[in-house]
Amino acid sequence: MPRKLAAGNWKMNGTGESLAEIDRLAAALPKAEAEVAVLICPPATLLERMSARLTHSAIATGGQDCHFDESGAHTGDVSAAMLLDAGATHVILGHSERRNDHGETNSDVRSKARTAIAAGLHVVICVGETEAERDAANTLDIIQGQLAGSVPDLVTGENLVIAYEPVWAIGTGKVPSMAQIGEVHDFIRASLERRFGAGVGRSVPLLYGGSVKPANAQEIFAVHNVDGALVGGASLKAADFLPIVEALAAA
Ligand code: PGA
């Protein structure tokens, strides 16, 4: 069984003041730590400060993106080595907001994942269909194409996490039915097992993301092959994120 993972994605939210939320989270978490790994991915400007604050805690930190080159002339970008240097252990790659806002393709995500893994980061690769793709009954084809195109060959059960995030469920308050989540998670598990073998395929944590809240977390974590969540809005406040971590620990 993969280790359960509760991951927070702060997106473009948070300044120094928001670190008080991390202190609250760290103070409250020792209870859940044994069963659940907890990861927070703040904006790059907060990564080093947040990581320093969490030195004596089991909460890990991660970046929200990195470049596929190791270094060089890429104004505004952040490299995998910079994330590691700032204390990160993970990086989110291929989030739909990156794919939409910055035109990232599957092959970009794959290159980034290669570089990040080579640098020693764990990669959280995001996949998910749009509403139009779901309405056209293309969900599983889209997911398969994203997995095949975005996940590099060199992954192990240790350095890969997959997040299934239906684009239409992100930040909208809309959540798929539990049957829909289960169908996609089972499909992703089977696809990883086919490609990487049962051992690796079974040990990759599969996160659901998209409008996860304290009120729906328990139901979502009861779905087969859901090993955790990638949480946006509800990860910004410890009071919202903690009950989600606790629901995962109890699942
Ligand atoms: P949300 O975002 O929880 O605010 O819907 C999830 C995500 O984009 O990772």
Short mmCIF file of C-alpha atoms and ligand atoms in Angstrom, two decimals:
data_model
loop_
_atom_site.label_atom_id
_atom_site.label_comp_id
_atom_site.label_asym_id
_atom_site.label_seq_id
_atom_site.Cartn_x
_atom_site.Cartn_y
_atom_site.Cartn_z
CA MET A 1 0.00 0.00 0.00
CA PRO A 2 1.36 3.45 -0.85
CA ARG A 3 1.86 5.83 2.02
CA LYS A 4 -1.09 8.22 2.38
CA LEU A 5 -0.27 11.77 1.32
CA ALA A 6 -2.10 15.02 2.05
CA ALA A 7 -0.62 17.71 -0.18
CA GLY A 8 -1.45 21.43 -0.16
CA ASN A 9 -0.97 23.63 -3.22
CA TRP A 10 -0.97 27.28 -2.20
CA LYS A 11 -0.77 28.42 -5.85
CA MET A 12 -0.13 32.20 -6.10
CA ASN A 13 -1.27 32.85 -2.54
CA GLY A 14 0.64 33.78 0.57
CA THR A 15 3.24 36.20 1.89
CA GLY A 16 5.32 36.09 5.06
CA GLU A 17 2.22 36.60 7.20
CA SER A 18 0.76 33.32 5.96
CA LEU A 19 3.55 31.37 7.64
CA ALA A 20 1.52 31.63 10.84
CA GLU A 21 -0.80 29.05 9.25
CA ILE A 22 2.14 26.66 8.88
CA ASP A 23 3.04 27.12 12.54
CA ARG A 24 -0.56 26.21 13.44
CA LEU A 25 -0.45 23.17 11.20
CA ALA A 26 2.90 21.98 12.57
CA ALA A 27 1.73 22.45 16.16
CA ALA A 28 -1.40 20.39 15.57
CA LEU A 29 0.00 17.62 13.41
CA PRO A 30 2.11 15.24 15.47
CA LYS A 31 -0.98 13.07 15.95
CA ALA A 32 -1.56 12.37 12.26
CA GLU A 33 2.05 12.18 11.12
CA ALA A 34 2.53 8.47 11.62
CA GLU A 35 -0.18 7.48 9.15
CA VAL A 36 -0.07 10.36 6.71
CA ALA A 37 2.72 12.24 4.95
CA VAL A 38 1.95 15.95 4.73
CA LEU A 39 3.33 18.23 2.02
CA ILE A 40 2.79 21.95 1.46
CA CYS A 41 3.78 23.59 -1.84
CA PRO A 42 3.93 27.36 -1.25
CA PRO A 43 4.87 29.97 -3.83
CA ALA A 44 8.62 29.95 -4.59
CA THR A 45 9.14 33.14 -2.57
CA LEU A 46 8.04 31.38 0.64
CA LEU A 47 9.68 28.02 0.10
CA GLU A 48 12.93 28.61 1.95
CA ARG A 49 11.27 30.39 4.88
CA MET A 50 8.59 27.72 5.17
CA SER A 51 11.11 24.87 4.97
CA ALA A 52 13.26 26.50 7.68
CA ARG A 53 10.19 26.83 9.87
CA LEU A 54 9.41 23.14 9.44
CA THR A 55 12.89 21.79 10.21
CA HIS A 56 11.67 20.04 13.35
CA SER A 57 8.39 18.90 11.85
CA ALA A 58 7.49 15.98 9.60
CA ILE A 59 5.73 18.32 7.15
CA ALA A 60 7.55 18.38 3.81
CA THR A 61 7.63 21.26 1.36
CA GLY A 62 7.57 21.35 -2.42
CA GLY A 63 7.68 23.63 -5.43
CA GLN A 64 4.77 24.20 -7.81
CA ASP A 65 6.84 23.94 -10.99
CA CYS A 66 10.44 23.85 -12.18
CA HIS A 67 12.25 24.32 -15.49
CA PHE A 68 13.40 21.38 -17.58
CA ASP A 69 16.89 22.82 -17.91
CA GLU A 70 19.27 22.51 -14.99
CA SER A 71 20.21 26.21 -15.15
CA GLY A 72 20.63 29.01 -17.65
CA ALA A 73 19.00 31.94 -19.40
CA HIS A 74 15.34 31.47 -18.41
CA THR A 75 14.16 34.70 -16.83
CA GLY A 76 11.57 34.17 -14.14
CA ASP A 77 11.95 30.41 -13.96
CA VAL A 78 13.09 28.24 -11.08
CA SER A 79 15.30 25.14 -11.39
CA ALA A 80 14.95 21.82 -9.60
CA ALA A 81 18.27 22.40 -7.82
CA MET A 82 16.97 25.76 -6.54
CA LEU A 83 13.90 24.06 -5.08
CA LEU A 84 16.09 21.49 -3.33
CA ASP A 85 18.38 24.26 -2.09
CA ALA A 86 15.32 26.00 -0.61
CA GLY A 87 14.40 22.84 1.32
CA ALA A 88 11.89 21.21 -1.03
CA THR A 89 11.57 17.45 -1.36
CA HIS A 90 8.78 17.49 -3.96
CA VAL A 91 7.64 19.44 -7.00
CA ILE A 92 4.18 19.60 -8.59
CA LEU A 93 4.44 19.29 -12.38
CA GLY A 94 1.86 19.62 -15.13
CA HIS A 95 -0.85 21.23 -13.02
CA SER A 96 -3.73 22.18 -15.34
CA GLU A 97 -3.14 25.85 -14.51
CA ARG A 98 0.42 25.48 -15.86
CA ARG A 99 -0.85 23.55 -18.88
CA ASN A 100 -3.48 26.28 -19.59
CA ASP A 101 -1.75 29.49 -18.52
CA HIS A 102 1.69 28.59 -19.89
CA GLY A 103 0.88 26.18 -22.70
CA GLU A 104 2.78 23.31 -21.07
CA THR A 105 2.57 20.11 -23.08
CA ASN A 106 2.90 16.52 -21.95
CA SER A 107 6.40 16.47 -23.35
CA ASP A 108 7.35 19.61 -21.37
CA VAL A 109 6.05 17.94 -18.21
CA ARG A 110 8.02 14.78 -18.98
CA SER A 111 11.24 16.78 -19.49
CA LYS A 112 10.67 18.67 -16.26
CA ALA A 113 10.00 15.42 -14.41
CA ARG A 114 13.24 13.91 -15.75
CA THR A 115 15.24 16.90 -14.57
CA ALA A 116 13.51 17.03 -11.19
CA ILE A 117 14.00 13.32 -10.51
CA ALA A 118 17.65 13.51 -11.57
CA ALA A 119 18.09 16.36 -9.09
CA GLY A 120 16.60 14.21 -6.32
CA LEU A 121 13.05 15.55 -6.06
CA HIS A 122 9.83 13.54 -5.87
CA VAL A 123 7.47 14.59 -8.65
CA VAL A 124 3.71 15.07 -8.28
CA ILE A 125 2.46 14.84 -11.86
CA CYS A 126 -1.07 16.15 -12.47
CA VAL A 127 -3.51 14.77 -15.01
CA GLY A 128 -7.18 15.53 -15.61
CA GLU A 129 -9.85 16.08 -18.21
CA THR A 130 -11.79 19.24 -19.03
CA GLU A 131 -15.56 19.35 -18.76
CA ALA A 132 -15.90 19.14 -22.56
CA GLU A 133 -13.67 16.05 -22.64
CA ARG A 134 -15.77 14.39 -19.93
CA ASP A 135 -19.01 15.30 -21.70
CA ALA A 136 -17.62 13.73 -24.89
CA ALA A 137 -16.83 10.52 -22.93
CA ASN A 138 -13.11 11.00 -23.59
CA THR A 139 -11.93 11.09 -19.97
CA LEU A 140 -9.99 7.82 -19.90
CA ASP A 141 -8.34 8.46 -23.28
CA ILE A 142 -7.20 11.88 -22.11
CA ILE A 143 -5.83 10.48 -18.85
CA GLN A 144 -4.01 7.70 -20.69
CA GLY A 145 -2.47 10.19 -23.11
CA GLN A 146 -1.34 12.45 -20.26
CA LEU A 147 0.16 9.54 -18.31
CA ALA A 148 1.96 8.15 -21.35
CA GLY A 149 3.20 11.59 -22.40
CA SER A 150 4.01 13.22 -19.06
CA VAL A 151 5.46 10.43 -16.92
CA PRO A 152 9.10 9.62 -17.76
CA ASP A 153 10.44 6.07 -17.86
CA LEU A 154 12.82 6.46 -14.94
CA VAL A 155 10.22 6.67 -12.17
CA THR A 156 10.06 4.34 -9.18
CA GLY A 157 7.43 3.82 -6.51
CA GLU A 158 9.51 6.19 -4.38
CA ASN A 159 9.81 9.27 -6.58
CA LEU A 160 6.42 9.49 -8.33
CA VAL A 161 3.02 10.70 -7.14
CA ILE A 162 0.09 11.08 -9.54
CA ALA A 163 -2.67 13.61 -8.88
CA TYR A 164 -5.95 13.17 -10.72
CA GLU A 165 -7.50 16.63 -10.96
CA PRO A 166 -10.52 17.05 -13.23
CA VAL A 167 -10.04 20.58 -14.59
CA TRP A 168 -13.73 21.39 -14.09
CA ALA A 169 -13.53 20.50 -10.38
CA ILE A 170 -10.59 22.79 -9.54
CA GLY A 171 -11.64 25.82 -7.52
CA THR A 172 -15.26 25.42 -8.61
CA GLY A 173 -16.84 23.57 -5.69
CA LYS A 174 -17.91 20.87 -8.18
CA VAL A 175 -16.75 17.35 -7.36
CA PRO A 176 -17.14 14.22 -9.50
CA SER A 177 -19.25 11.39 -8.14
CA MET A 178 -17.34 8.88 -6.04
CA ALA A 179 -17.92 6.34 -8.83
CA GLN A 180 -16.29 8.71 -11.34
CA ILE A 181 -13.28 9.27 -9.07
CA GLY A 182 -12.98 5.52 -8.47
CA GLU A 183 -13.15 4.73 -12.18
CA VAL A 184 -10.28 7.09 -13.01
CA HIS A 185 -8.13 6.05 -10.03
CA ASP A 186 -8.52 2.35 -10.85
CA PHE A 187 -7.65 3.16 -14.46
CA ILE A 188 -4.52 5.08 -13.45
CA ARG A 189 -3.41 2.27 -11.12
CA ALA A 190 -3.86 -0.33 -13.89
CA SER A 191 -2.03 1.85 -16.39
CA LEU A 192 0.97 2.32 -14.04
CA GLU A 193 1.07 -1.42 -13.28
CA ARG A 194 1.08 -2.26 -16.99
CA ARG A 195 3.86 0.16 -17.75
CA PHE A 196 6.11 -0.11 -14.70
CA GLY A 197 5.19 -3.52 -13.30
CA ALA A 198 2.98 -4.40 -10.36
CA GLY A 199 5.50 -3.49 -7.65
CA VAL A 200 6.10 0.07 -8.82
CA GLY A 201 2.55 0.58 -10.07
CA ARG A 202 1.06 -0.40 -6.73
CA SER A 203 3.32 1.80 -4.62
CA VAL A 204 2.72 5.12 -6.40
CA PRO A 205 0.38 7.30 -4.29
CA LEU A 206 -2.67 8.41 -6.30
CA LEU A 207 -4.11 11.72 -5.10
CA TYR A 208 -7.49 13.17 -5.97
CA GLY A 209 -7.62 16.96 -6.38
CA GLY A 210 -10.40 19.44 -7.12
CA SER A 211 -12.56 21.15 -4.48
CA VAL A 212 -11.50 18.83 -1.64
CA LYS A 213 -12.90 20.28 1.59
CA PRO A 214 -13.31 19.09 5.19
CA ALA A 215 -16.96 18.30 4.32
CA ASN A 216 -16.22 15.89 1.44
CA ALA A 217 -12.78 14.51 2.42
CA GLN A 218 -14.00 11.43 4.28
CA GLU A 219 -16.18 10.30 1.39
CA ILE A 220 -13.39 10.85 -1.16
CA PHE A 221 -10.77 9.01 0.93
CA ALA A 222 -13.06 5.98 1.15
CA VAL A 223 -12.80 5.50 -2.63
CA HIS A 224 -10.63 2.57 -3.76
CA ASN A 225 -7.16 3.62 -4.95
CA VAL A 226 -7.44 7.13 -3.52
CA ASP A 227 -4.31 7.48 -1.37
CA GLY A 228 -4.66 11.16 -0.55
CA ALA A 229 -5.47 14.57 -1.92
CA LEU A 230 -3.94 17.58 -3.62
CA VAL A 231 -5.75 20.48 -2.01
CA GLY A 232 -5.80 24.07 -3.24
CA GLY A 233 -8.11 26.55 -1.51
CA ALA A 234 -8.65 24.46 1.61
CA SER A 235 -4.89 24.13 2.22
CA LEU A 236 -4.42 27.85 2.88
CA LYS A 237 -5.83 27.76 6.40
CA ALA A 238 -4.73 25.23 8.99
CA ALA A 239 -8.31 25.08 10.27
CA ASP A 240 -9.48 23.76 6.87
CA PHE A 241 -6.48 21.57 6.04
CA LEU A 242 -6.21 19.81 9.42
CA PRO A 243 -9.58 18.05 9.25
CA ILE A 244 -8.64 16.86 5.76
CA VAL A 245 -5.38 15.37 7.09
CA GLU A 246 -7.29 13.80 9.95
CA ALA A 247 -9.89 12.31 7.60
CA LEU A 248 -7.06 10.77 5.58
CA ALA A 249 -5.41 9.35 8.70
CA ALA A 250 -8.71 7.74 9.69
CA ALA A 251 -9.46 6.33 6.20
P1 PGA B 1 -8.87 23.40 -5.24
O1 PGA B 1 -7.53 23.22 -6.12
O2 PGA B 1 -8.72 22.47 -4.06
O3 PGA B 1 -8.87 24.86 -4.85
O4 PGA B 1 -10.00 23.02 -6.12
C1 PGA B 1 -6.93 21.96 -6.28
C2 PGA B 1 -5.70 22.07 -7.14
O5 PGA B 1 -5.72 22.78 -8.16
O6 PGA B 1 -4.65 21.45 -6.84
#
